[in-house]
Structures are given as structure tokens and as C-alpha cells.
Coordinates of C-alpha atoms in Angstrom, one line a residue:
M621 CA -44.2 1.8 21.7
L622 CA -45.5 3.3 18.4
S623 CA -43.4 6.4 18.9
K624 CA -40.3 4.3 19.2
L625 CA -41.0 2.5 15.9
R626 CA -41.5 5.8 14.1
K627 CA -38.3 7.3 15.6
S628 CA -36.1 4.3 14.5
K629 CA -37.5 4.5 11.0
E630 CA -36.6 8.2 10.8
E631 CA -33.0 7.6 11.9
Q632 CA -32.2 5.2 9.1
G633 CA -29.4 6.1 6.7
F634 CA -25.9 7.7 7.0
T635 CA -24.9 11.0 8.4
I636 CA -22.8 13.5 6.5
I637 CA -19.8 12.7 8.8
E638 CA -20.0 9.0 8.1
V639 CA -20.1 9.6 4.3
L640 CA -17.1 12.1 4.5
I641 CA -15.1 9.5 6.5
V642 CA -15.7 6.8 3.9
L643 CA -14.8 9.2 1.1
A644 CA -11.6 10.3 2.9
I645 CA -10.5 6.6 3.3
A646 CA -11.2 5.9 -0.3
G647 CA -9.2 8.9 -1.3
L648 CA -6.2 7.8 0.7
I649 CA -6.4 4.3 -0.8
L650 CA -6.4 5.8 -4.4
L651 CA -3.6 8.2 -3.5
I652 CA -1.4 5.3 -2.3
V653 CA -2.2 3.3 -5.5
F654 CA -1.4 6.2 -7.8
L655 CA 1.9 6.8 -5.9
A656 CA 2.9 3.1 -6.1
V657 CA 2.1 2.5 -9.8
P658 CA 5.0 4.6 -11.4
N659 CA 7.5 3.0 -9.0
L660 CA 6.3 -0.5 -10.0
Q661 CA 6.5 0.4 -13.7
R662 CA 10.1 1.7 -13.3
N663 CA 11.1 -1.5 -11.4
S664 CA 9.6 -3.6 -14.2
R665 CA 11.6 -1.7 -16.9
N666 CA 14.8 -2.0 -14.8
T667 CA 14.2 -5.8 -14.5
Q668 CA 13.9 -6.0 -18.3
R669 CA 17.1 -4.0 -18.7
K670 CA 19.0 -6.4 -16.4
D671 CA 17.6 -9.4 -18.4
D672 CA 18.7 -7.7 -21.6
V673 CA 22.2 -7.1 -20.2
S674 CA 22.4 -10.8 -19.3
R675 CA 21.6 -11.7 -22.9
I676 CA 24.2 -9.3 -24.2
G677 CA 26.8 -10.9 -21.9
S678 CA 25.9 -14.3 -23.2
A679 CA 26.2 -13.0 -26.8
V680 CA 29.7 -11.6 -26.1
Q681 CA 30.8 -14.9 -24.5
E682 CA 29.4 -16.7 -27.6
F683 CA 31.4 -14.4 -29.8
I684 CA 34.6 -15.0 -27.9
N685 CA 34.0 -18.8 -28.0
N686 CA 33.3 -18.7 -31.7
N687 CA 36.4 -16.7 -32.5
N688 CA 39.0 -18.7 -30.6
G689 CA 39.1 -16.5 -27.5
T690 CA 39.4 -13.2 -29.5
S691 CA 37.5 -10.4 -27.8
P692 CA 35.1 -8.3 -29.9
T693 CA 36.2 -4.8 -31.1
A694 CA 34.1 -1.8 -31.9
A695 CA 33.9 -3.1 -35.5
D696 CA 32.1 -6.2 -34.1
S697 CA 29.2 -4.3 -32.6
A698 CA 26.9 -5.4 -35.4
T699 CA 27.8 -9.0 -34.8
I700 CA 27.1 -8.8 -31.1
Q701 CA 23.8 -7.0 -31.8
N702 CA 22.8 -9.9 -34.1
L703 CA 23.7 -12.5 -31.5
T704 CA 21.6 -10.8 -28.8
G705 CA 18.4 -11.3 -30.8
K706 CA 15.3 -9.3 -29.8
M707 CA 15.6 -7.7 -26.5
A708 CA 12.8 -6.6 -24.2
Y709 CA 14.1 -3.0 -23.6
F710 CA 17.3 -2.2 -25.4
T711 CA 17.4 -1.9 -29.1
A712 CA 20.3 -3.5 -30.9
A713 CA 21.5 -0.1 -32.2
N714 CA 22.1 1.0 -28.6
V715 CA 24.6 -1.9 -27.8
T716 CA 28.2 -0.8 -28.5
V717 CA 31.4 -2.6 -28.1
V718 CA 33.8 0.1 -26.9
G719 CA 36.9 -2.1 -26.9
N720 CA 39.6 -2.6 -24.4
A721 CA 39.1 -0.6 -21.2
P722 CA 41.9 1.7 -20.2
A723 CA 42.9 1.9 -16.5
A724 CA 40.1 4.5 -15.9
V725 CA 37.0 4.6 -17.9
T726 CA 34.7 7.6 -18.0
N727 CA 31.3 6.1 -18.4
N728 CA 28.7 8.4 -20.1
T729 CA 26.1 5.7 -20.4
T730 CA 22.5 6.9 -20.5
V731 CA 19.5 4.8 -19.7
D732 CA 19.0 3.7 -23.3
T733 CA 22.6 2.6 -24.1
V734 CA 24.9 -0.3 -23.2
N735 CA 28.7 -0.1 -23.4
I736 CA 30.7 -3.3 -23.6
Y737 CA 34.3 -3.1 -22.5
T738 CA 36.6 -6.0 -23.4
Q739 CA 39.5 -7.1 -21.1
A740 CA 37.8 -5.2 -18.3
V741 CA 36.1 -5.9 -15.0
C742 CA 33.7 -3.8 -12.9
G743 CA 35.3 -1.2 -10.7
T744 CA 34.2 2.0 -9.0
N745 CA 34.7 5.4 -10.7
A746 CA 33.8 8.5 -8.8
G747 CA 31.0 6.8 -6.9
N748 CA 29.4 5.2 -10.0
Q749 CA 30.1 1.7 -11.0
G750 CA 32.2 1.5 -14.2
A751 CA 34.7 -0.6 -16.0
T752 CA 38.4 -0.9 -15.3
S753 CA 41.3 -2.9 -16.7
T754 CA 42.8 -3.5 -13.3
G755 CA 42.6 -7.2 -12.5
S756 CA 41.1 -8.3 -15.8
T757 CA 42.0 -11.1 -18.2
T758 CA 41.9 -11.4 -22.0
R759 CA 38.4 -13.1 -21.7
S760 CA 37.0 -10.6 -19.2
I761 CA 34.2 -8.3 -20.3
A762 CA 32.4 -5.5 -18.4
I763 CA 29.0 -4.4 -19.5
V764 CA 28.1 -0.9 -18.3
Y765 CA 24.5 0.3 -18.4
S766 CA 22.1 2.5 -16.5
T767 CA 18.8 2.0 -14.8
E768 CA 16.1 4.5 -13.9
N769 CA 15.6 5.7 -10.3
S770 CA 13.4 8.3 -8.7
T771 CA 15.7 11.2 -9.5
A772 CA 16.6 12.6 -13.0
T773 CA 20.1 11.0 -12.9
P774 CA 20.2 7.4 -13.9
T775 CA 22.0 4.8 -11.8
K776 CA 25.0 3.3 -13.6
L777 CA 25.5 -0.4 -13.2
C778 CA 28.3 -2.8 -14.3
T779 CA 28.3 -6.5 -14.7
S780 CA 31.3 -8.7 -15.4
E781 CA 31.3 -11.8 -17.4

């Protein structure tokens, strides 16, 4: 009986294998967290961009309403920038009224810029969403912007108001 008590006291503690298994599991959990954090941050920035674009669309509609249905021109970019107020992601200097959209628009929008096309709606150009005048009205606007993705090439998006 005494030898059993001594033996059980000597066997207390963890073996090397048990410690290594716990460390491996902890390492996997940390790896998953470190891989997920950049994706979550990118999604957060993209959500802020979409909210900013919504504010820009509202500012353009406000401009059209205040000017008896007249669409803004490139010269009105500063007015639109002032109407947007402080945005979460885009700076006012990066918001540009391009003007009336021709039948086919080549959109060179980078992640930090917003192009506003008047008398335009969203269409598809070479696989990327862009603005087109086909099917638009005098009060139509298309806002073209880009969001980040996991590759180096930003994803172009378009929203119509």
C-alpha cells in the first residue's frame, strides 16, 4: 500500500508529449487569429467606403434638387465635396464629378478615389462595373469607386442614384 502511494506521487505532472500537444493547439489558434485579422480590417474599410459613397450620392441628389434639376459638372466638384461633410474613409479631394458619361466609360478608379458620372447608370465594362449613358435620365448619376480585395487589383463598384 505504501509503495502505491509513493508511486502515484512520483507520476504527478505533465509529460513532454502533453505539453507539446497543448502548445501545438495554441499555435494553431494564434495562426487562425492572425490570418483572420487583416481580412476583418479590410472588410471594415470597405464598409466605410460604401457608407461614404452613400453620403456622396445623397450630396449629389441634394445638389440636383437645390439647382432645379441641373446635374453637377466637373466645376461643381468642390460644392459636392462640401456637401458630403466629413467622411470616414474618402477625403473630399478624392471625390470628382467627371460629368456626363459617354456611351462607354473607361474607369481608372483607384481605391482612394470616387468618380461621379452624371446622366449615367451602372453598367458592365470589360468585366468590371462601370458607368454608361445607356438607359439613363437627366437626373441619373453613377458613382464609381473601388474596394480592396485579397489581390493587388482593387474591385471596381458602381452605384446608381
